[in-house]
Coordinates of C-alpha atoms in Angstrom, one line a residue:
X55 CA 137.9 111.7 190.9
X56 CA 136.8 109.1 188.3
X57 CA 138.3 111.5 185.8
X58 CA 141.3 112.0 187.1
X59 CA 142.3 108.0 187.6
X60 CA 141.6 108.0 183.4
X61 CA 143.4 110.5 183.1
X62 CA 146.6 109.4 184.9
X63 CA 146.1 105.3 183.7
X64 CA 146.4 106.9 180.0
X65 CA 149.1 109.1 180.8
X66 CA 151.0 106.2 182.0
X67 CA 149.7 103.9 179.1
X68 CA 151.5 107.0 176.8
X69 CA 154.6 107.3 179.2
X70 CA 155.2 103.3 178.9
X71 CA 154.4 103.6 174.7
X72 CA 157.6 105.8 174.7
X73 CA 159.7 104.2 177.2
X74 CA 159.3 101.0 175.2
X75 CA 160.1 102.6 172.0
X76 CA 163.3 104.2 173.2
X77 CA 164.3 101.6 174.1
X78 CA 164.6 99.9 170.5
X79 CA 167.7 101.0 168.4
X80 CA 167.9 103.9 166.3
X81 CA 168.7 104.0 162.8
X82 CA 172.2 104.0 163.8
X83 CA 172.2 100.5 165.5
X84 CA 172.7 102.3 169.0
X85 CA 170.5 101.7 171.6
X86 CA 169.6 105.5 173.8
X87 CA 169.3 105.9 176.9
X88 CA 166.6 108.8 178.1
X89 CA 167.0 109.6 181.8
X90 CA 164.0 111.5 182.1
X91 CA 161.2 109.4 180.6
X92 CA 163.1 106.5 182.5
X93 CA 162.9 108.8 185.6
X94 CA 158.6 109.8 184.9
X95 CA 158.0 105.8 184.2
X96 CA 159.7 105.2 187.2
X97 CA 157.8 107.8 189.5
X98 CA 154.6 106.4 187.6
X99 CA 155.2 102.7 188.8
X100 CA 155.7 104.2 192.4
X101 CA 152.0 105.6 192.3
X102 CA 151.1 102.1 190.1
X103 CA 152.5 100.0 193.5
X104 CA 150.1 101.4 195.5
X105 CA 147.1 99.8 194.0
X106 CA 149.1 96.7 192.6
X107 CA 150.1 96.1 196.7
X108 CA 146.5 96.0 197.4
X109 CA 145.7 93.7 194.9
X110 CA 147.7 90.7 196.8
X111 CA 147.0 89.5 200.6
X112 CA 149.0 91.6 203.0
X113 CA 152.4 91.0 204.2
X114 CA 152.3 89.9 207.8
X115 CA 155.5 88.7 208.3
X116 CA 157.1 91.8 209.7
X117 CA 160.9 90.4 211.4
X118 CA 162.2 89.1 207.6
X119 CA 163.3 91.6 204.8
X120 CA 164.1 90.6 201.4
X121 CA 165.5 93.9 200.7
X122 CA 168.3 94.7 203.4
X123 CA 170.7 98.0 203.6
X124 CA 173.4 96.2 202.6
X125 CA 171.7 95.0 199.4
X126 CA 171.2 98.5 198.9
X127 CA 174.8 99.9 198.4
X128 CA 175.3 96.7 196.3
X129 CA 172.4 97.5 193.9
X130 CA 173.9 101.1 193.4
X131 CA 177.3 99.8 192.8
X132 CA 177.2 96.4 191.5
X133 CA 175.1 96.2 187.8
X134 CA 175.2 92.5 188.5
X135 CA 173.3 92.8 191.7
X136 CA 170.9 95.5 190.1
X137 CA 170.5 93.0 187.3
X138 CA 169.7 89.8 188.8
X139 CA 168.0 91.9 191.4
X140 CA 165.0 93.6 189.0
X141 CA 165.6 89.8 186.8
X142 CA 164.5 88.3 189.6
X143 CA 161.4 90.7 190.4
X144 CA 160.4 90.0 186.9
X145 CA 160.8 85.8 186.6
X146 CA 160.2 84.7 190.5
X147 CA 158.0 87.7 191.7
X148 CA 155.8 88.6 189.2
X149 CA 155.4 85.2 187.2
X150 CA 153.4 83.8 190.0
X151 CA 150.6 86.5 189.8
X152 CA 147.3 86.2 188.1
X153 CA 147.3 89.2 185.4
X154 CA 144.5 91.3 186.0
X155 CA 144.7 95.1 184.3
X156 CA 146.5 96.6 186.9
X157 CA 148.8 93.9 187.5
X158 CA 149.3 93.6 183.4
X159 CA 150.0 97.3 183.2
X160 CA 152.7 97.1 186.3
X161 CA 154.3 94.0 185.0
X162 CA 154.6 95.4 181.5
X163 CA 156.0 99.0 182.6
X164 CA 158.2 96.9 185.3
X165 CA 159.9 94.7 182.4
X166 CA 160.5 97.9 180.2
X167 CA 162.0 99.6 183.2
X168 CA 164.6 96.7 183.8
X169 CA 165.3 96.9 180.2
X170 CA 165.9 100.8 179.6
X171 CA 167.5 100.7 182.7
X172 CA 170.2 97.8 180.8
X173 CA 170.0 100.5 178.4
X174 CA 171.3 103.5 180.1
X175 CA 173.4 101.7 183.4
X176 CA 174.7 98.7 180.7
X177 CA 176.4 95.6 182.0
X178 CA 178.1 93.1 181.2
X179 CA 176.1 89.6 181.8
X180 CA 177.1 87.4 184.8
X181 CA 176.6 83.5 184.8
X182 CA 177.0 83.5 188.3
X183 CA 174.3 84.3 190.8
X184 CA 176.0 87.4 193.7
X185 CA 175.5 85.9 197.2
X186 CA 173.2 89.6 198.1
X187 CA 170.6 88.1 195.6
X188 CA 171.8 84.2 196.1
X189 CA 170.2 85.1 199.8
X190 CA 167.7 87.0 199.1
X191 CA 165.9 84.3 196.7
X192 CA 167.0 81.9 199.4
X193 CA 164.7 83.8 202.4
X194 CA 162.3 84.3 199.3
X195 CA 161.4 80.3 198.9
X196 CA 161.7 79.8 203.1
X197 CA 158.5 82.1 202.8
X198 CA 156.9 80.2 199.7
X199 CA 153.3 82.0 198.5
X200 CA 154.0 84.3 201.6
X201 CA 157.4 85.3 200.0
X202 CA 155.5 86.7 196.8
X203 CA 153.8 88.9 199.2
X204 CA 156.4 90.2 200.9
X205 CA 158.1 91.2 197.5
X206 CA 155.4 93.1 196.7
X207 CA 154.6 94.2 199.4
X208 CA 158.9 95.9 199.6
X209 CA 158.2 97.4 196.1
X210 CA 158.2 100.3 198.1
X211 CA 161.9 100.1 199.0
X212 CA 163.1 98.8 196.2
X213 CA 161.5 101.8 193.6
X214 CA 163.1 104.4 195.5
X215 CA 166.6 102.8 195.0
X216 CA 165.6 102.5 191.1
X217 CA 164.8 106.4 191.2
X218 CA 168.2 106.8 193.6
X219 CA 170.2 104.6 190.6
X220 CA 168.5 106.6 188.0
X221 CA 169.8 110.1 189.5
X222 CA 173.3 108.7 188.8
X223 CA 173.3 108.2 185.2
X224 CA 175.0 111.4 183.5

């Protein structure tokens, strides 16, 4: 069993090696986009989210969501939502969290994710905040420390719509 975990933490130590790399320009000056290494990194943070949700106090505030439905068809349709969606994630989510390995590893492969994924789904930036994620961040600090939790803790909704958003790049 021991093995195994190795095995799968280096495999997705090599996986995020060459998602970062792609994601630097080529020779050319263009940046590429690979669907399916951004599609394996993205099934390997799913698996990574179980063991990074343990690693914080459980979420017991079960009548608030962060991530609603509606949010949903936004972040498949709107790049600015998705954007200041996966932004946020990265600078109010994550940036409060003590970095342990797992949590270093997560962070890392999340933050090359939202990058490739600028990559392959580009577009263009918005100064102004959308009111999905202007509410969202606004339930998000109503919960303070308990808020970090709960966005963790709905990592498990929000990778599938990353995977769903992946399937629609050509």
């Amino acid at each position: 069993m021991k093995v195994y975990s190795i095995f799968r933490s280096v495999h997705f130590l090599v996986l995020l090696c060459l998602f970062t790399v792609e994601g630097k320009k080529s020779p050319t000056g263009k940046h590429t986009c690979r669907k399916g290494l951004l599609s394996q990194v993205t099934e390997n943070l799913y698996i990574k989210a179980t063991s990074f949700k343990s690693s914080v106090p459980k979420d017991l505030i079960k009548n608030t969501r962060l991530l609603k439905k509606t949010t949903k068809m936004l972040f498949m349709t709107n790049c600015n939502v998705r954007d200041q969606l996966l932004s946020f994630y990265v600078k109010n989510v994550f940036s409060h969290l003590g970095v342990g390995s797992d949590k270093l590893y997560f962070i890392s492969a999340f933050q090359v994710l939202k990058a490739n994924m600028n990559v392959c789904l580009p577009c263009a930036p918005s100064t102004r905040i959308t009111s999905a994620v202007k509410k969202l961040k606004r339930t998000f600090l109503k919960l303070g420390e308990k808020g970090i939790y709960k966005a963790i803790h709905e990592l498990d909704i929000l990778l599938p719509w990353i995977q769903a958003c992946i399937q629609t790049i050509v």
